mmCIF file of C-alpha atoms and ligand atoms in Angstrom:
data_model
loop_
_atom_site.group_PDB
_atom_site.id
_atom_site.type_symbol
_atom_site.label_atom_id
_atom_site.label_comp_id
_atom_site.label_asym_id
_atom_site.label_seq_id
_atom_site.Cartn_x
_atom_site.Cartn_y
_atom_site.Cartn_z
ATOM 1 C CA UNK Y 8 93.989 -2.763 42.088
ATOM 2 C CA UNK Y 9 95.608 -0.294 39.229
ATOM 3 C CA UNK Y 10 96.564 -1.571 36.318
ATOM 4 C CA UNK Y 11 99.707 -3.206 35.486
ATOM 5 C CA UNK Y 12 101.031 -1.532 31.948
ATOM 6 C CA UNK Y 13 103.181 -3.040 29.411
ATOM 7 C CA UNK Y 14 103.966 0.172 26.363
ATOM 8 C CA UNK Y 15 105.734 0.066 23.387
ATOM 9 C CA UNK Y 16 107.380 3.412 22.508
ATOM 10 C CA UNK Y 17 108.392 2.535 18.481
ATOM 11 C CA UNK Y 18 109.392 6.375 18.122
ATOM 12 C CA UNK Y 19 111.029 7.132 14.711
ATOM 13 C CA UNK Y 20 111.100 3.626 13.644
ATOM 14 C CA UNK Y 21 109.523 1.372 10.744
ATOM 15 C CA UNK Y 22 107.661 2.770 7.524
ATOM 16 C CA UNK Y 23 103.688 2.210 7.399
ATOM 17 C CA UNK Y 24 104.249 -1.633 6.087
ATOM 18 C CA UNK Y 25 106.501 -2.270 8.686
ATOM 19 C CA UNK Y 26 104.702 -0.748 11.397
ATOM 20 C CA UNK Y 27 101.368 -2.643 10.230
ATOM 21 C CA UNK Y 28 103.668 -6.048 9.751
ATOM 22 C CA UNK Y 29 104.670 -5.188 13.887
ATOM 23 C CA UNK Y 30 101.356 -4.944 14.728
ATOM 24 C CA UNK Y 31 99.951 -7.755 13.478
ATOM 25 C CA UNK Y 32 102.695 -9.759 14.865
ATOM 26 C CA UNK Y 33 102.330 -8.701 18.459
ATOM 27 C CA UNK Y 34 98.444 -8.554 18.014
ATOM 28 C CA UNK Y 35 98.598 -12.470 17.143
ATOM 29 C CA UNK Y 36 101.262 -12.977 19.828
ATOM 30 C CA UNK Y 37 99.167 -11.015 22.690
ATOM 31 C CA UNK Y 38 96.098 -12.565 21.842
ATOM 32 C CA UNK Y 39 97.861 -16.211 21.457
ATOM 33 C CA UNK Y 40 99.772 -15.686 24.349
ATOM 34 C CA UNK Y 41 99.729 -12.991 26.205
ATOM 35 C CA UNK Y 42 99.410 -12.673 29.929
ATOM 36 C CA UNK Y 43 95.028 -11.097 29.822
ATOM 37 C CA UNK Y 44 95.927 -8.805 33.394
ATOM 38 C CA UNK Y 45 98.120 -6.926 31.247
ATOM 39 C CA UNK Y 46 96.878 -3.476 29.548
ATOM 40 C CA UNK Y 47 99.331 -3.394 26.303
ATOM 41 C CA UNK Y 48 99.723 -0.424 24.375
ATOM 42 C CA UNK Y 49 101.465 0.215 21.116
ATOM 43 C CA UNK Y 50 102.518 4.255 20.739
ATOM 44 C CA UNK Y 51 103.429 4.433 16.928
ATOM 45 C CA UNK Y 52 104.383 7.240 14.477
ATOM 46 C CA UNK Y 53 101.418 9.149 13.836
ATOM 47 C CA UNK Y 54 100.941 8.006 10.262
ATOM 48 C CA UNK Y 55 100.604 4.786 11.269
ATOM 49 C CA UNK Y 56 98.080 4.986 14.174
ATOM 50 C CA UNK Y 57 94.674 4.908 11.925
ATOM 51 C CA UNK Y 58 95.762 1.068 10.363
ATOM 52 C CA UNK Y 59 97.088 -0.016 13.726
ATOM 53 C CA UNK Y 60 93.961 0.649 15.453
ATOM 54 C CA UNK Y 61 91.832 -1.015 12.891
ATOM 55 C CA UNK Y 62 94.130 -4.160 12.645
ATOM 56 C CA UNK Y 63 94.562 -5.019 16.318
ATOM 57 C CA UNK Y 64 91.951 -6.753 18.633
ATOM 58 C CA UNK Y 65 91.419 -2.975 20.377
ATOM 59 C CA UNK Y 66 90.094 -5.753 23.836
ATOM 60 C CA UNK Y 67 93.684 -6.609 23.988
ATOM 61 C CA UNK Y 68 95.705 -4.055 22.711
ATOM 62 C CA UNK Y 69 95.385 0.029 22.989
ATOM 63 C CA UNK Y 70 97.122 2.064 20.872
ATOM 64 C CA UNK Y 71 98.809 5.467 21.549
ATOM 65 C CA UNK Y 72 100.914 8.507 20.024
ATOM 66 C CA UNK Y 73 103.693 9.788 20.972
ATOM 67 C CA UNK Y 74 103.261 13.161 21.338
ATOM 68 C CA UNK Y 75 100.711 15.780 20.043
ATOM 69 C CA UNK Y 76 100.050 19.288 19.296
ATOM 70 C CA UNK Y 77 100.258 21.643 22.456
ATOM 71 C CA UNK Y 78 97.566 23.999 20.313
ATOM 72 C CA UNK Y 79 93.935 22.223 19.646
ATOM 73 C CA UNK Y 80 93.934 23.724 16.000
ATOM 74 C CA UNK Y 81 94.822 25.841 13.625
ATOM 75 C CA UNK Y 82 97.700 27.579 11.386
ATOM 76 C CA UNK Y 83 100.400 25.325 12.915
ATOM 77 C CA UNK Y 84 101.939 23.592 9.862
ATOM 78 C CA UNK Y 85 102.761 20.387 10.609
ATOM 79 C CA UNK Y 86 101.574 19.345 13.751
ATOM 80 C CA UNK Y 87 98.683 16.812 14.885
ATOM 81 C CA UNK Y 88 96.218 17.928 17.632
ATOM 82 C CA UNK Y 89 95.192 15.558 20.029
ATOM 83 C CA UNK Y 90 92.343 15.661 18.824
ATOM 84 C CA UNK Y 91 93.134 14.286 15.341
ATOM 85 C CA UNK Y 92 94.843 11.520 17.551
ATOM 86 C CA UNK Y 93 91.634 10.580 18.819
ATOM 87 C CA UNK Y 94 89.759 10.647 15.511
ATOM 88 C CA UNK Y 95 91.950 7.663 14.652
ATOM 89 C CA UNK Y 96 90.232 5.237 17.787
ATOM 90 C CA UNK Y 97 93.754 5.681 19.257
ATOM 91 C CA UNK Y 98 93.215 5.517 22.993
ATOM 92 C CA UNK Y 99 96.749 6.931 24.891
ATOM 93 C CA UNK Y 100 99.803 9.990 24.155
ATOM 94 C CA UNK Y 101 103.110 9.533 25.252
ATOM 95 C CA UNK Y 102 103.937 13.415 26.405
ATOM 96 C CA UNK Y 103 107.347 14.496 28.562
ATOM 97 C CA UNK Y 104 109.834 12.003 26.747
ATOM 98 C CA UNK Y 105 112.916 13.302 27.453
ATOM 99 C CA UNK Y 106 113.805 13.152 23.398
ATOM 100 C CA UNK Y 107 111.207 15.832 23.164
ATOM 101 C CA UNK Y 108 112.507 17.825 26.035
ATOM 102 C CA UNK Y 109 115.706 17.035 25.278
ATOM 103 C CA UNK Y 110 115.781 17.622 21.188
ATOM 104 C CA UNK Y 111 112.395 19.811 20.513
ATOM 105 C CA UNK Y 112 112.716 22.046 23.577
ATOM 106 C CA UNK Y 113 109.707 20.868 25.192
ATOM 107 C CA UNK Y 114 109.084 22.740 28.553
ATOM 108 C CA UNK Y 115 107.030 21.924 31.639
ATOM 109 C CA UNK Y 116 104.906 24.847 29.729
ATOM 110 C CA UNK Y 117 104.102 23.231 26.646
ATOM 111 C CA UNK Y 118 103.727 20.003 28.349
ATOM 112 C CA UNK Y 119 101.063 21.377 30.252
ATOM 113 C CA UNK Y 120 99.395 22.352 27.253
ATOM 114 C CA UNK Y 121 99.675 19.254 25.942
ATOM 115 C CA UNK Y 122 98.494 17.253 28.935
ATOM 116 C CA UNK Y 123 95.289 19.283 28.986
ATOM 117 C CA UNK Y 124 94.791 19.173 25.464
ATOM 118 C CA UNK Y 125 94.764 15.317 25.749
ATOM 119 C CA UNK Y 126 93.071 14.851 28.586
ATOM 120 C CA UNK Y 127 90.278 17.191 26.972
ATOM 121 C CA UNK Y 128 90.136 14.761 24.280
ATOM 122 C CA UNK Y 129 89.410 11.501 26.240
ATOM 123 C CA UNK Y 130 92.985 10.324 25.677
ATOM 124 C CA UNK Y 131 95.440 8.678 28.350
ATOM 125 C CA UNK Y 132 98.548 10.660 28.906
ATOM 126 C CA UNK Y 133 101.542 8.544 29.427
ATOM 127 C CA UNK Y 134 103.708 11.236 31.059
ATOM 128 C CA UNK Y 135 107.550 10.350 31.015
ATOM 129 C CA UNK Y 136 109.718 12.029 33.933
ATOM 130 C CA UNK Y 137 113.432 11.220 34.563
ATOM 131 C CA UNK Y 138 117.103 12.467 35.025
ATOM 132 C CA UNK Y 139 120.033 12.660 33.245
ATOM 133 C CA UNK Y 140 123.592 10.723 34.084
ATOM 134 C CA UNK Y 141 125.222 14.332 35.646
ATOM 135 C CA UNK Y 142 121.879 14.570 37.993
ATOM 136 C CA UNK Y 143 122.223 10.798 39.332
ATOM 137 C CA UNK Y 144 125.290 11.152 39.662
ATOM 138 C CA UNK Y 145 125.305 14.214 42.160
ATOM 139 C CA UNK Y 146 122.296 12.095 43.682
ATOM 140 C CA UNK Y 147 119.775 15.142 43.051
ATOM 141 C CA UNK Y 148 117.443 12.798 40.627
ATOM 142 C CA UNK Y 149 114.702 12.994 43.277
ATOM 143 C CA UNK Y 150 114.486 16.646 43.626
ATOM 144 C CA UNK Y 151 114.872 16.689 39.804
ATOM 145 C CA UNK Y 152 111.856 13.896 38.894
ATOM 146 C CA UNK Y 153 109.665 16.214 42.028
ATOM 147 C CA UNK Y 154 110.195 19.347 39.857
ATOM 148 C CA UNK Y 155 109.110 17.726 36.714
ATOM 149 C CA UNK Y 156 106.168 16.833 37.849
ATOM 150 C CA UNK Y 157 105.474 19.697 40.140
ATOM 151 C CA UNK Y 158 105.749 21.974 37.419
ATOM 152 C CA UNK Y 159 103.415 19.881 35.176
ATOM 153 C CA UNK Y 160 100.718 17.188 36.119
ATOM 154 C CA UNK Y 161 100.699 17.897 39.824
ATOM 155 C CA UNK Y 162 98.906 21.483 38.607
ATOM 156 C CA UNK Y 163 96.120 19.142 38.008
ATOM 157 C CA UNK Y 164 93.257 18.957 40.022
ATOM 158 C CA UNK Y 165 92.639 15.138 41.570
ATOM 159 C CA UNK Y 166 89.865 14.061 38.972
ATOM 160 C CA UNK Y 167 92.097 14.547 36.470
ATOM 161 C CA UNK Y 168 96.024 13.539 37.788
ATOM 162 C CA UNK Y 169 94.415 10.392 38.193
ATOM 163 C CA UNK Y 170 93.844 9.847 35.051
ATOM 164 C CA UNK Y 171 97.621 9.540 33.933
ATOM 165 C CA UNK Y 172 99.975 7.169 33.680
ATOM 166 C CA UNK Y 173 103.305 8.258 34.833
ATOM 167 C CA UNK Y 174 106.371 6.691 33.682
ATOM 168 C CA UNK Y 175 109.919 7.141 35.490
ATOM 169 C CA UNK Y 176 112.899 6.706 32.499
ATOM 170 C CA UNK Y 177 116.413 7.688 33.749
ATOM 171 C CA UNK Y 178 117.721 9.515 30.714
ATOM 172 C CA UNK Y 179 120.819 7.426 31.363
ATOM 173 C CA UNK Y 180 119.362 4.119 30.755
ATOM 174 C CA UNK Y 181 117.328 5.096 27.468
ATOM 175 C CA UNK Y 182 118.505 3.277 24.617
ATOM 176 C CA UNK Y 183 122.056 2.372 26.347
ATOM 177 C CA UNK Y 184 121.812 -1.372 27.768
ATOM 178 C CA UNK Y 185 122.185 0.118 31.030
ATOM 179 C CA UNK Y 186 119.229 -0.303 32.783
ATOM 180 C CA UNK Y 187 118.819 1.357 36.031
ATOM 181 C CA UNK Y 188 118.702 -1.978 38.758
ATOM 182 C CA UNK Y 189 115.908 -2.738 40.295
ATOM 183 C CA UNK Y 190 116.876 -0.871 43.267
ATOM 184 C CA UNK Y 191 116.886 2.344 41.787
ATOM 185 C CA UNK Y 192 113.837 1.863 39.692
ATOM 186 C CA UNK Y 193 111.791 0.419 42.871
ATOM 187 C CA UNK Y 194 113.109 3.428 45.263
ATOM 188 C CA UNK Y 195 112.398 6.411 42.450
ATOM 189 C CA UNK Y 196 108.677 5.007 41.902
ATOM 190 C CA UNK Y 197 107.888 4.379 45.210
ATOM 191 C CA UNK Y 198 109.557 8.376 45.942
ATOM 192 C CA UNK Y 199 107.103 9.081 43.231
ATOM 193 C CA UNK Y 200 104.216 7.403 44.613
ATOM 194 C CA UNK Y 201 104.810 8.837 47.919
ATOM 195 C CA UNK Y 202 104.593 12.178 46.438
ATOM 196 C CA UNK Y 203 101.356 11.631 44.862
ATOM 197 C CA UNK Y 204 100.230 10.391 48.227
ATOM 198 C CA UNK Y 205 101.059 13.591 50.071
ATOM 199 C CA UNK Y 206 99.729 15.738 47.370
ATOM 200 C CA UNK Y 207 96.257 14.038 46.494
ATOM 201 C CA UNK Y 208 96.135 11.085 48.817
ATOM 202 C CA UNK Y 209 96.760 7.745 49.484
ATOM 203 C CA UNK Y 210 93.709 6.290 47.040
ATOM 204 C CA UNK Y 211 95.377 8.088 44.280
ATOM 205 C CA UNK Y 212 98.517 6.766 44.796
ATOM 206 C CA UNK Y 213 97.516 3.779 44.860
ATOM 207 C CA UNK Y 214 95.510 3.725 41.881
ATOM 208 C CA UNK Y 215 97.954 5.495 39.564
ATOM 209 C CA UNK Y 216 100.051 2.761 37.168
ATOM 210 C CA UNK Y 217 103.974 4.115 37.652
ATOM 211 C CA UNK Y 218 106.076 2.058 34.920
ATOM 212 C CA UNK Y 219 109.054 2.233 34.416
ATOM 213 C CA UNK Y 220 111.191 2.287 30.981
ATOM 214 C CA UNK Y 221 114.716 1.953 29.859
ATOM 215 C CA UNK Y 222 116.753 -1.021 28.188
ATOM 216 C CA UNK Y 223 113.601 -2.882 29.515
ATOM 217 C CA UNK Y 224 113.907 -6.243 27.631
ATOM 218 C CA UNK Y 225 112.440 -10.051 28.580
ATOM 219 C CA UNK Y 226 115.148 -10.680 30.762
ATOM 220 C CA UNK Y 227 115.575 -7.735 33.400
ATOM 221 C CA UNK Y 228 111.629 -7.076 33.397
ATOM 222 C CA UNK Y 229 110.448 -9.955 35.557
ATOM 223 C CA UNK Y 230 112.915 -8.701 38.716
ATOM 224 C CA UNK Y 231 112.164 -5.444 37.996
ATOM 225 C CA UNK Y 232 108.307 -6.051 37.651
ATOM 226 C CA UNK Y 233 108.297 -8.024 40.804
ATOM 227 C CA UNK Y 234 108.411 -5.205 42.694
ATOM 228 C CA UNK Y 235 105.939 -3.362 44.608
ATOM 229 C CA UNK Y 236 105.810 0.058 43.228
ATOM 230 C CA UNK Y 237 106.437 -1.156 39.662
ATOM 231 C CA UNK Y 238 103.133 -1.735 37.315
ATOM 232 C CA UNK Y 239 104.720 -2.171 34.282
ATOM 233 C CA UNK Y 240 107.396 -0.749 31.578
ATOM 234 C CA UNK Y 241 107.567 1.663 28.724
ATOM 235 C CA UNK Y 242 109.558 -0.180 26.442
ATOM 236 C CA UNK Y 243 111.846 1.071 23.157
ATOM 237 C CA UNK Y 244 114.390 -1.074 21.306
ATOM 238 C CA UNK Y 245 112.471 -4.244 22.526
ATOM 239 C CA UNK Y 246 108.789 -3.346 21.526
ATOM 240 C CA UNK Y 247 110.120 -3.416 17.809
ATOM 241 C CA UNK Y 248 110.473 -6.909 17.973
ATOM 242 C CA UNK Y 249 106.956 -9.162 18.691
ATOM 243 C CA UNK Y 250 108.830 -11.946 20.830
ATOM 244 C CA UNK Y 251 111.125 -9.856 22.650
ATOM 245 C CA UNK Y 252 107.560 -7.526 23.452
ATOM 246 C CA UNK Y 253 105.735 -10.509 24.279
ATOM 247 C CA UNK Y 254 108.902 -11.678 26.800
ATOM 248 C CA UNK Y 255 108.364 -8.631 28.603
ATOM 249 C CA UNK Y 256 104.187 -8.641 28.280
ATOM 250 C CA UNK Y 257 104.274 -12.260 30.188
ATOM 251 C CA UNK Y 258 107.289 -11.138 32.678
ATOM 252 C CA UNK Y 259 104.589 -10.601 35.490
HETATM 253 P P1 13P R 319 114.714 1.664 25.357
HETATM 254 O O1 13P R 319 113.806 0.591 25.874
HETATM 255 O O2 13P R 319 115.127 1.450 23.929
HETATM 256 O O3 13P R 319 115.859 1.927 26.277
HETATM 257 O O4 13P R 319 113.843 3.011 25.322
HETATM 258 C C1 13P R 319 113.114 3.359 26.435
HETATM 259 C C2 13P R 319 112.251 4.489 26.054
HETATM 260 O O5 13P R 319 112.702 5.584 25.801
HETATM 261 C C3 13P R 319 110.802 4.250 26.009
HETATM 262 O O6 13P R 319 110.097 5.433 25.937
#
C-alpha cells in the first residue's frame, strides 16, 4: 500500500511566533483528531523549521522545507543546503514549485541538483510538476507534466525515483479557488502513474504517493481523494489555518 499524504505548503507566510502558534495548533488537532493512516507534513519557512520539529509529536507529524540549496556548501550567500535542512530533524523538501520555476528561474537543471542534493541527505523530495492556463488550454498539459519530469526525476535510477513524492499542481488552480475537478486531477495522476509504470515498472508505480495540490480545502478534498490515483494533497491557503488542515487531513 503507498502512503496516502496530506502537506502543508505555508510558503512566505507567518513570522516565527506565528508559525510555532500553527504548529502547535495542528499538532494538538492531528494528534486529537486526526485520521492515524495519514502521513502529515508541515513545509515551513526555513527559519522556522528547527522549533517546529521540536514542538510537534515528529510520530504524527513530519516536517519539511520548501526548497534548498542546489550547491551542498560553500560561498553562496544566502542560501540553505539541504543539508542544514536536515540538521534541523526536518524530514521532507518541497523542490519544482512552480513559484520557484516560475519567479527564481529554477530549471529542470538546478532541480536536478537539488533533488540529488536532498536525496543525498536522507530527505524526502516532494517534487511539484504542473502546467500553466495557456498549456491546458491547448490540451498539451500531458506532454508538458512528461517533460518535467523527464528532464528531472525520471534521470534517476529506480532505488532512488522511488523515493519521491510527486505532486501534480496545475499552475492554474494555485492560489485561485479554481481547483482543477476531480476529473482532471484523477486523469493527470493516473497519466503520471502510467508513466512511471512504463519507465521503472508497475511496483514503482504503485508504491509512489502522487498528490495532488491546488485550492485543495475540506470541502473538494474528500471527492477528489476518493479517487484511485490520488494519495493525498499539497495544500496552501488552507494549511495556514489548523481546522481547515485538519478538514482536509480526515477527508479520506
Ligand atoms: P493553494 O492550496 O493555496 O492553492 O496552493 C497550492 C500550492 O501551491 C501548494 O504547494
Amino acid at each position: 500500500m503507498r502512503k496516502k499524504v496530506v502537506a502543508g505548503n505555508g510558503k512566505c507566510n507567518t513570522t516565527l511566533q506565528e508559525g510555532i502558534e500553527l504548529a502547535q495548533t495542528v499538532n494538538q488537532l492531528v494528534t486529537e483528531k486526526g485520521d492515524k493512516n495519514i502521513t502529515v507534513v508541515l513545509c515551513t519557512p526555513f527559519t522556522h523549521l528547527t522549533k517546529v520539529v521540536e514542538l510537534v509529536d515528529g510520530n504524527r507529524i513530519g516536517v519539511g522545507a520548501q526548497n534548498c540549496a542546489a550547491e551542498a556548501k560553500g560561498a553562496f550567500t544566502g542560501e540553505v543546503s539541504a543539508a542544514m535542512v536536515k540538521s534541523t530533524g526536518a524530514g521532507y523538501v518541497i523542490l519544482g514549485h512552480s513559484e520557484r520555476r516560475e519567479y527564481y528561474g529554477e530549471t529542470s537543471e538546478i532541480l536536478n541538483k537539488k533533488v540529488a542534493l536532498t536525496l543525498a541527505n536522507g530527505l524526502t523530495p516532494i517534487y511539484c510538476c504542473g502546467e500553466a492556463l495557456e498549456t491546458r488550454q491547448a490540451e498539451k498539459q500531458n506532454e508538458w507534466v512528461k517533460r518535467q519530469l523527464d528532464e528531472t526525476i525520471f534521470q534517476l535510477p529506480v532505488e532512488e525515483v522511488s523515493k519521491i513524492i510527486i505532486a501534480y499542481e496545475p499552475i492554474w488552480a494555485i492560489g485561485t479557488g479554481v481547483t482543477a475537478s476531480t476529473e482532471q486531477a484523477q486523469e493527470m495522476l493516473a497519466y503520471i502513474r502510467g508513466l512511471i509504470a512504463d519507465k521503472f515498472g508497475k511496483e514503482v508505480a504503485d508504491k509512489t504517493s502522487i498528490l495532488y495540490g491546488g485550492s485543495c480545502n475540506a470541502k473538494n478534498a474528500p471527492e477528489l481523494f476518493a479517487q484511485p490515483d490520488i494519495d493525498g494533497g499539497l495544500i496552501g491557503g488552507a494549511s495556514l489555518k489548523g481546522e481547515d488542515f485538519l478538514g482536509i487531513i480526515n477527508a479520506y
